[in-house]
């Protein structure tokens, strides 16, 4: 077990991770964990190798601690490295997977967690997004507004945060409904 | 001074601090134009609409470009930490920012040095950070929607994406009073809450103070920025001198009326709603606001 004290590229001391709303990424092997740390730091994100609490330990004895809000970005960075799962360090609740749908005469609003997307039934055009609070949400709003659901770059590809991940789930739910409606037509 | 701080979705925008002016569909801060779209720009626009209507001094904005990496967010936190004692805001409203718990804690250390203390308002991820760092009760106003109320009520959650599933599913219009009580019990609520939903609720630690349920415009929920405009009006009305519960009630009412005075569809954009606010103040809320 080691706790390096030097500062990383972002200037944050690793002990600050204890204060950042931690998430943990669990790995099968130590090699994968170390490789993941290198990749994440190279991309400019704050992270540290830590010992997961016994209740969360599933594979090897090292996990990668990171700012949980940046989960979307880290999952994208680690596409080439197998990892077991991402878990919040505090609390036990898993990531929300509930999708709720509200019908309007010409539109459908799909809500996933705290994020909502609304599209036009006939065309599949995205007419609004709402909810959320992370700093990529205003950017994603502008990027996908006015585009067809199946033609957008997905929020999980463009975004960095948990709100982006929730918006992506809403997009996924909207796509399923819209394609289902297309088939019925 | 009313300060509104938050990011705007322009990657290259540097840190800006200054008085805000409206230029058609844009906001002007110094030499820069910012589109008045969903997010902090919508919040500032609504605060500006209130300020202009009552001929108050314009809000001061502290904004920086950030599309999710947190770089602009950190610039905003650092600027406020270094300059808050000179700025001496009477109302400080924190909005879209990367929830950095350590910087939020440092900012609050500076807030504590201000005498008189500013009215502290948080919405969006600034509200998430304030709750996650254990400072919720140090804030005067939070403006959550229902899913965010479930987050405030969940003792363990550090982001609304990780709320207990049972809490998320059971938080609806019928259970709002219980969730408000739970949020206060778990130290997750500010001194006042404005819970936005089919009915809007104003509450404090003793329970619900008032509610607004009409006009009912369900389409408003689809429109990105309608929560931002409420919080912007709240900040400006408190700055005008209204007491906090009145400012919350009038802002929630104004938003609904702005949705009702012209046709509103799920495709209506937030700048259309903002443009209707002066008419709402003039025709429907003149007496309440005065």
PDB file of C-alpha atoms in Angstrom, chain A:
ATOM      1  CA  UNK A   1       0.000   0.000   0.000  1.00  0.00           C
ATOM      2  CA  UNK A   2       1.468   3.398  -0.873  1.00  0.00           C
ATOM      3  CA  UNK A   3       0.321   7.000  -0.493  1.00  0.00           C
ATOM      4  CA  UNK A   4       2.473   9.233  -2.676  1.00  0.00           C
ATOM      5  CA  UNK A   5       2.489  12.851  -1.518  1.00  0.00           C
ATOM      6  CA  UNK A   6       3.599  14.613  -4.689  1.00  0.00           C
ATOM      7  CA  UNK A   7       1.049  16.664  -6.612  1.00  0.00           C
ATOM      8  CA  UNK A   8      -0.373  15.317  -9.841  1.00  0.00           C
ATOM      9  CA  UNK A   9      -0.825  17.168 -13.143  1.00  0.00           C
ATOM     10  CA  UNK A  10      -3.989  18.946 -12.062  1.00  0.00           C
ATOM     11  CA  UNK A  11      -2.279  20.362  -9.010  1.00  0.00           C
ATOM     12  CA  UNK A  12      -4.505  18.549  -6.529  1.00  0.00           C
ATOM     13  CA  UNK A  13      -2.927  16.675  -3.665  1.00  0.00           C
ATOM     14  CA  UNK A  14      -4.045  13.060  -3.712  1.00  0.00           C
ATOM     15  CA  UNK A  15      -5.275  13.269  -0.166  1.00  0.00           C
ATOM     16  CA  UNK A  16      -7.784  15.803  -1.474  1.00  0.00           C
ATOM     17  CA  UNK A  17      -9.535  12.869  -3.130  1.00  0.00           C
ATOM     18  CA  UNK A  18     -10.999  12.125   0.261  1.00  0.00           C
ATOM     19  CA  UNK A  19     -12.915  15.367  -0.108  1.00  0.00           C
ATOM     20  CA  UNK A  20     -14.000  15.127  -3.728  1.00  0.00           C
ATOM     21  CA  UNK A  21     -17.005  12.860  -3.491  1.00  0.00           C
ATOM     22  CA  UNK A  22     -15.143   9.718  -4.297  1.00  0.00           C
ATOM     23  CA  UNK A  23     -15.923   6.958  -6.663  1.00  0.00           C
ATOM     24  CA  UNK A  24     -13.941   3.742  -6.888  1.00  0.00           C
ATOM     25  CA  UNK A  25     -13.129   1.672  -9.961  1.00  0.00           C
ATOM     26  CA  UNK A  26     -12.554  -1.983  -9.086  1.00  0.00           C
ATOM     27  CA  UNK A  27     -10.166  -4.199 -11.066  1.00  0.00           C
ATOM     28  CA  UNK A  28      -9.358  -7.911 -11.328  1.00  0.00           C
ATOM     29  CA  UNK A  29      -5.592  -7.383 -11.339  1.00  0.00           C
ATOM     30  CA  UNK A  30      -3.106  -4.907  -9.889  1.00  0.00           C
ATOM     31  CA  UNK A  31      -1.551  -4.434 -13.356  1.00  0.00           C
ATOM     32  CA  UNK A  32      -4.864  -3.248 -14.777  1.00  0.00           C
ATOM     33  CA  UNK A  33      -5.316  -0.835 -11.886  1.00  0.00           C
ATOM     34  CA  UNK A  34      -1.846   0.672 -12.360  1.00  0.00           C
ATOM     35  CA  UNK A  35      -2.325   0.952 -16.121  1.00  0.00           C
ATOM     36  CA  UNK A  36      -5.680   2.676 -15.545  1.00  0.00           C
ATOM     37  CA  UNK A  37      -4.123   5.189 -13.160  1.00  0.00           C
ATOM     38  CA  UNK A  38      -1.527   6.139 -15.793  1.00  0.00           C
ATOM     39  CA  UNK A  39      -4.177   6.660 -18.473  1.00  0.00           C
ATOM     40  CA  UNK A  40      -6.461   8.720 -16.267  1.00  0.00           C
ATOM     41  CA  UNK A  41      -3.623  10.975 -15.090  1.00  0.00           C
ATOM     42  CA  UNK A  42      -2.376  11.398 -18.647  1.00  0.00           C
ATOM     43  CA  UNK A  43      -5.835  12.698 -19.549  1.00  0.00           C
ATOM     44  CA  UNK A  44      -5.504  15.312 -16.793  1.00  0.00           C
ATOM     45  CA  UNK A  45      -7.903  13.948 -14.181  1.00  0.00           C
ATOM     46  CA  UNK A  46      -7.207  13.619 -10.471  1.00  0.00           C
ATOM     47  CA  UNK A  47      -7.084  10.023  -9.213  1.00  0.00           C
ATOM     48  CA  UNK A  48      -5.221   7.794  -6.788  1.00  0.00           C
ATOM     49  CA  UNK A  49      -4.684   4.099  -6.165  1.00  0.00           C
ATOM     50  CA  UNK A  50      -6.268   3.117  -2.864  1.00  0.00           C
ATOM     51  CA  UNK A  51      -7.299   0.009  -0.952  1.00  0.00           C
ATOM     52  CA  UNK A  52     -11.037  -0.539  -1.385  1.00  0.00           C
ATOM     53  CA  UNK A  53     -13.040  -1.100   1.802  1.00  0.00           C
ATOM     54  CA  UNK A  54     -13.565  -4.821   2.524  1.00  0.00           C
ATOM     55  CA  UNK A  55     -17.273  -4.609   1.696  1.00  0.00           C
ATOM     56  CA  UNK A  56     -16.467  -3.468  -1.859  1.00  0.00           C
ATOM     57  CA  UNK A  57     -13.415  -5.663  -2.480  1.00  0.00           C
ATOM     58  CA  UNK A  58     -14.118  -8.052  -5.335  1.00  0.00           C
ATOM     59  CA  UNK A  59     -10.979  -8.485  -7.415  1.00  0.00           C
ATOM     60  CA  UNK A  60      -7.497  -7.255  -6.545  1.00  0.00           C
ATOM     61  CA  UNK A  61      -6.539  -5.251  -3.467  1.00  0.00           C
ATOM     62  CA  UNK A  62      -6.155  -1.940  -5.298  1.00  0.00           C
ATOM     63  CA  UNK A  63      -8.878   0.306  -6.669  1.00  0.00           C
ATOM     64  CA  UNK A  64      -8.699   3.636  -8.466  1.00  0.00           C
ATOM     65  CA  UNK A  65     -10.280   6.487  -6.496  1.00  0.00           C
ATOM     66  CA  UNK A  66     -11.587   9.456  -8.474  1.00  0.00           C
ATOM     67  CA  UNK A  67     -14.098  12.291  -8.338  1.00  0.00           C
ATOM     68  CA  UNK A  68     -17.361  10.418  -8.856  1.00  0.00           C
ATOM     69  CA  UNK A  69     -18.933  13.311 -10.724  1.00  0.00           C
ATOM     70  CA  UNK A  70     -16.423  12.686 -13.539  1.00  0.00           C
ATOM     71  CA  UNK A  71     -17.547   9.070 -14.021  1.00  0.00           C
ATOM     72  CA  UNK A  72     -18.565   9.543 -17.669  1.00  0.00           C
ATOM     73  CA  UNK A  73     -15.148  10.854 -18.681  1.00  0.00           C
ATOM     74  CA  UNK A  74     -13.265   8.126 -16.816  1.00  0.00           C
ATOM     75  CA  UNK A  75     -15.361   5.334 -18.296  1.00  0.00           C
ATOM     76  CA  UNK A  76     -14.509   6.697 -21.743  1.00  0.00           C
ATOM     77  CA  UNK A  77     -10.785   6.910 -20.946  1.00  0.00           C
ATOM     78  CA  UNK A  78     -10.744   3.332 -19.647  1.00  0.00           C
ATOM     79  CA  UNK A  79     -12.440   1.743 -22.658  1.00  0.00           C
ATOM     80  CA  UNK A  80      -9.266  -0.232 -23.436  1.00  0.00           C
ATOM     81  CA  UNK A  81      -8.787  -1.558 -19.885  1.00  0.00           C
ATOM     82  CA  UNK A  82     -11.069  -4.186 -18.371  1.00  0.00           C
ATOM     83  CA  UNK A  83     -12.448  -3.178 -14.993  1.00  0.00           C
ATOM     84  CA  UNK A  84     -15.070  -4.783 -12.796  1.00  0.00           C
ATOM     85  CA  UNK A  85     -17.321  -1.881 -11.921  1.00  0.00           C
ATOM     86  CA  UNK A  86     -17.590   1.725 -10.763  1.00  0.00           C
ATOM     87  CA  UNK A  87     -18.998   2.193  -7.271  1.00  0.00           C
ATOM     88  CA  UNK A  88     -19.553   5.205  -5.024  1.00  0.00           C
ATOM     89  CA  UNK A  89     -17.315   5.030  -1.969  1.00  0.00           C
ATOM     90  CA  UNK A  90     -19.861   6.507   0.427  1.00  0.00           C
ATOM     91  CA  UNK A  91     -23.273   4.907   0.653  1.00  0.00           C
ATOM     92  CA  UNK A  92     -24.478   1.843  -1.148  1.00  0.00           C
ATOM     93  CA  UNK A  93     -26.942   3.086  -3.741  1.00  0.00           C
ATOM     94  CA  UNK A  94     -26.124   1.961  -7.296  1.00  0.00           C
ATOM     95  CA  UNK A  95     -26.425   4.307 -10.266  1.00  0.00           C
ATOM     96  CA  UNK A  96     -30.079   5.109 -10.935  1.00  0.00           C
ATOM     97  CA  UNK A  97     -31.537   3.200 -13.863  1.00  0.00           C
ATOM     98  CA  UNK A  98     -35.133   4.403 -13.744  1.00  0.00           C
ATOM     99  CA  UNK A  99     -36.614   5.936 -16.875  1.00  0.00           C
ATOM    100  CA  UNK A 100     -39.929   7.797 -16.719  1.00  0.00           C
ATOM    101  CA  UNK A 101     -41.982   8.912 -19.714  1.00  0.00           C
ATOM    102  CA  UNK A 102     -44.469  11.786 -20.085  1.00  0.00           C
ATOM    103  CA  UNK A 103     -46.597  12.065 -23.205  1.00  0.00           C
ATOM    104  CA  UNK A 104     -47.669  15.409 -24.696  1.00  0.00           C
ATOM    105  CA  UNK A 105     -49.874  15.714 -27.796  1.00  0.00           C
ATOM    106  CA  UNK A 106     -46.928  16.128 -30.219  1.00  0.00           C
ATOM    107  CA  UNK A 107     -43.947  15.460 -27.982  1.00  0.00           C
ATOM    108  CA  UNK A 108     -42.520  12.909 -25.544  1.00  0.00           C
ATOM    109  CA  UNK A 109     -40.447  13.777 -22.475  1.00  0.00           C
ATOM    110  CA  UNK A 110     -38.146  11.036 -21.171  1.00  0.00           C
ATOM    111  CA  UNK A 111     -36.615  11.432 -17.734  1.00  0.00           C
ATOM    112  CA  UNK A 112     -33.632   9.483 -16.369  1.00  0.00           C
ATOM    113  CA  UNK A 113     -32.657  10.424 -12.839  1.00  0.00           C
ATOM    114  CA  UNK A 114     -32.388  14.203 -12.746  1.00  0.00           C
ATOM    115  CA  UNK A 115     -32.180  14.666 -16.547  1.00  0.00           C
ATOM    116  CA  UNK A 116     -34.952  15.106 -19.102  1.00  0.00           C
ATOM    117  CA  UNK A 117     -35.001  15.095 -22.886  1.00  0.00           C
ATOM    118  CA  UNK A 118     -38.009  16.029 -25.013  1.00  0.00           C
ATOM    119  CA  UNK A 119     -38.426  15.106 -28.682  1.00  0.00           C
ATOM    120  CA  UNK A 120     -41.050  15.600 -31.357  1.00  0.00           C
ATOM    121  CA  UNK A 121     -42.945  12.356 -31.995  1.00  0.00           C
ATOM    122  CA  UNK A 122     -43.179  12.683 -35.745  1.00  0.00           C
ATOM    123  CA  UNK A 123     -39.653  13.737 -36.597  1.00  0.00           C
ATOM    124  CA  UNK A 124     -37.603  12.516 -33.628  1.00  0.00           C
ATOM    125  CA  UNK A 125     -36.096  16.001 -33.361  1.00  0.00           C
ATOM    126  CA  UNK A 126     -34.839  16.957 -29.919  1.00  0.00           C
ATOM    127  CA  UNK A 127     -36.686  20.129 -28.902  1.00  0.00           C
ATOM    128  CA  UNK A 128     -35.425  20.560 -25.327  1.00  0.00           C
ATOM    129  CA  UNK A 129     -33.300  19.132 -22.537  1.00  0.00           C
ATOM    130  CA  UNK A 130     -33.769  20.129 -18.919  1.00  0.00           C
ATOM    131  CA  UNK A 131     -32.672  19.289 -15.399  1.00  0.00           C
ATOM    132  CA  UNK A 132     -29.208  18.524 -14.091  1.00  0.00           C
ATOM    133  CA  UNK A 133     -26.551  20.785 -12.684  1.00  0.00           C
ATOM    134  CA  UNK A 134     -23.090  19.629 -13.785  1.00  0.00           C
ATOM    135  CA  UNK A 135     -20.990  21.939 -15.975  1.00  0.00           C
ATOM    136  CA  UNK A 136     -21.329  19.965 -19.215  1.00  0.00           C
ATOM    137  CA  UNK A 137     -25.140  20.156 -19.257  1.00  0.00           C
ATOM    138  CA  UNK A 138     -25.489  23.647 -20.830  1.00  0.00           C
ATOM    139  CA  UNK A 139     -22.937  22.542 -23.475  1.00  0.00           C
ATOM    140  CA  UNK A 140     -24.763  19.282 -24.221  1.00  0.00           C
ATOM    141  CA  UNK A 141     -28.057  21.199 -24.408  1.00  0.00           C
ATOM    142  CA  UNK A 142     -26.663  23.356 -27.216  1.00  0.00           C
ATOM    143  CA  UNK A 143     -24.927  20.444 -28.969  1.00  0.00           C
ATOM    144  CA  UNK A 144     -27.957  18.164 -29.347  1.00  0.00           C
ATOM    145  CA  UNK A 145     -30.844  20.641 -29.589  1.00  0.00           C
ATOM    146  CA  UNK A 146     -32.665  20.562 -32.947  1.00  0.00           C
ATOM    147  CA  UNK A 147     -31.039  17.295 -34.018  1.00  0.00           C
ATOM    148  CA  UNK A 148     -32.679  13.936 -34.605  1.00  0.00           C
ATOM    149  CA  UNK A 149     -32.370  11.440 -31.765  1.00  0.00           C
ATOM    150  CA  UNK A 150     -30.506   8.864 -33.860  1.00  0.00           C
ATOM    151  CA  UNK A 151     -28.104  11.352 -35.412  1.00  0.00           C
ATOM    152  CA  UNK A 152     -26.545  12.994 -32.361  1.00  0.00           C
ATOM    153  CA  UNK A 153     -23.173  12.394 -30.801  1.00  0.00           C
ATOM    154  CA  UNK A 154     -24.199  10.702 -27.565  1.00  0.00           C
ATOM    155  CA  UNK A 155     -23.898  12.634 -24.282  1.00  0.00           C
ATOM    156  CA  UNK A 156     -21.694   9.881 -22.859  1.00  0.00           C
ATOM    157  CA  UNK A 157     -19.238  10.567 -25.700  1.00  0.00           C
ATOM    158  CA  UNK A 158     -19.354  14.360 -25.454  1.00  0.00           C
ATOM    159  CA  UNK A 159     -19.845  14.824 -21.716  1.00  0.00           C
ATOM    160  CA  UNK A 160     -17.751  14.266 -18.622  1.00  0.00           C
ATOM    161  CA  UNK A 161     -20.083  14.043 -15.642  1.00  0.00           C
ATOM    162  CA  UNK A 162     -22.805  12.012 -13.964  1.00  0.00           C
ATOM    163  CA  UNK A 163     -25.459  14.385 -15.298  1.00  0.00           C
ATOM    164  CA  UNK A 164     -24.172  13.622 -18.820  1.00  0.00           C
ATOM    165  CA  UNK A 165     -24.497   9.910 -18.070  1.00  0.00           C
ATOM    166  CA  UNK A 166     -28.096  10.412 -16.912  1.00  0.00           C
ATOM    167  CA  UNK A 167     -28.844  12.464 -20.046  1.00  0.00           C
ATOM    168  CA  UNK A 168     -27.412   9.622 -22.134  1.00  0.00           C
ATOM    169  CA  UNK A 169     -29.766   7.174 -20.423  1.00  0.00           C
ATOM    170  CA  UNK A 170     -32.659   9.504 -21.216  1.00  0.00           C
ATOM    171  CA  UNK A 171     -31.529   9.600 -24.868  1.00  0.00           C
ATOM    172  CA  UNK A 172     -31.364   5.812 -24.890  1.00  0.00           C
ATOM    173  CA  UNK A 173     -34.904   5.578 -23.485  1.00  0.00           C
ATOM    174  CA  UNK A 174     -36.154   8.150 -25.994  1.00  0.00           C
ATOM    175  CA  UNK A 175     -34.564   6.262 -28.886  1.00  0.00           C
ATOM    176  CA  UNK A 176     -36.246   3.030 -27.847  1.00  0.00           C
ATOM    177  CA  UNK A 177     -39.652   4.704 -27.630  1.00  0.00           C
ATOM    178  CA  UNK A 178     -39.265   6.641 -30.865  1.00  0.00           C
ATOM    179  CA  UNK A 179     -38.065   3.586 -32.825  1.00  0.00           C
ATOM    180  CA  UNK A 180     -40.914   1.567 -31.329  1.00  0.00           C
ATOM    181  CA  UNK A 181     -43.371   4.203 -32.477  1.00  0.00           C
ATOM    182  CA  UNK A 182     -41.807   4.207 -35.940  1.00  0.00           C
ATOM    183  CA  UNK A 183     -42.277   0.444 -36.185  1.00  0.00           C
ATOM    184  CA  UNK A 184     -45.911   0.734 -35.057  1.00  0.00           C
ATOM    185  CA  UNK A 185     -46.521   3.406 -37.724  1.00  0.00           C
TER     186      UNK A 185
END
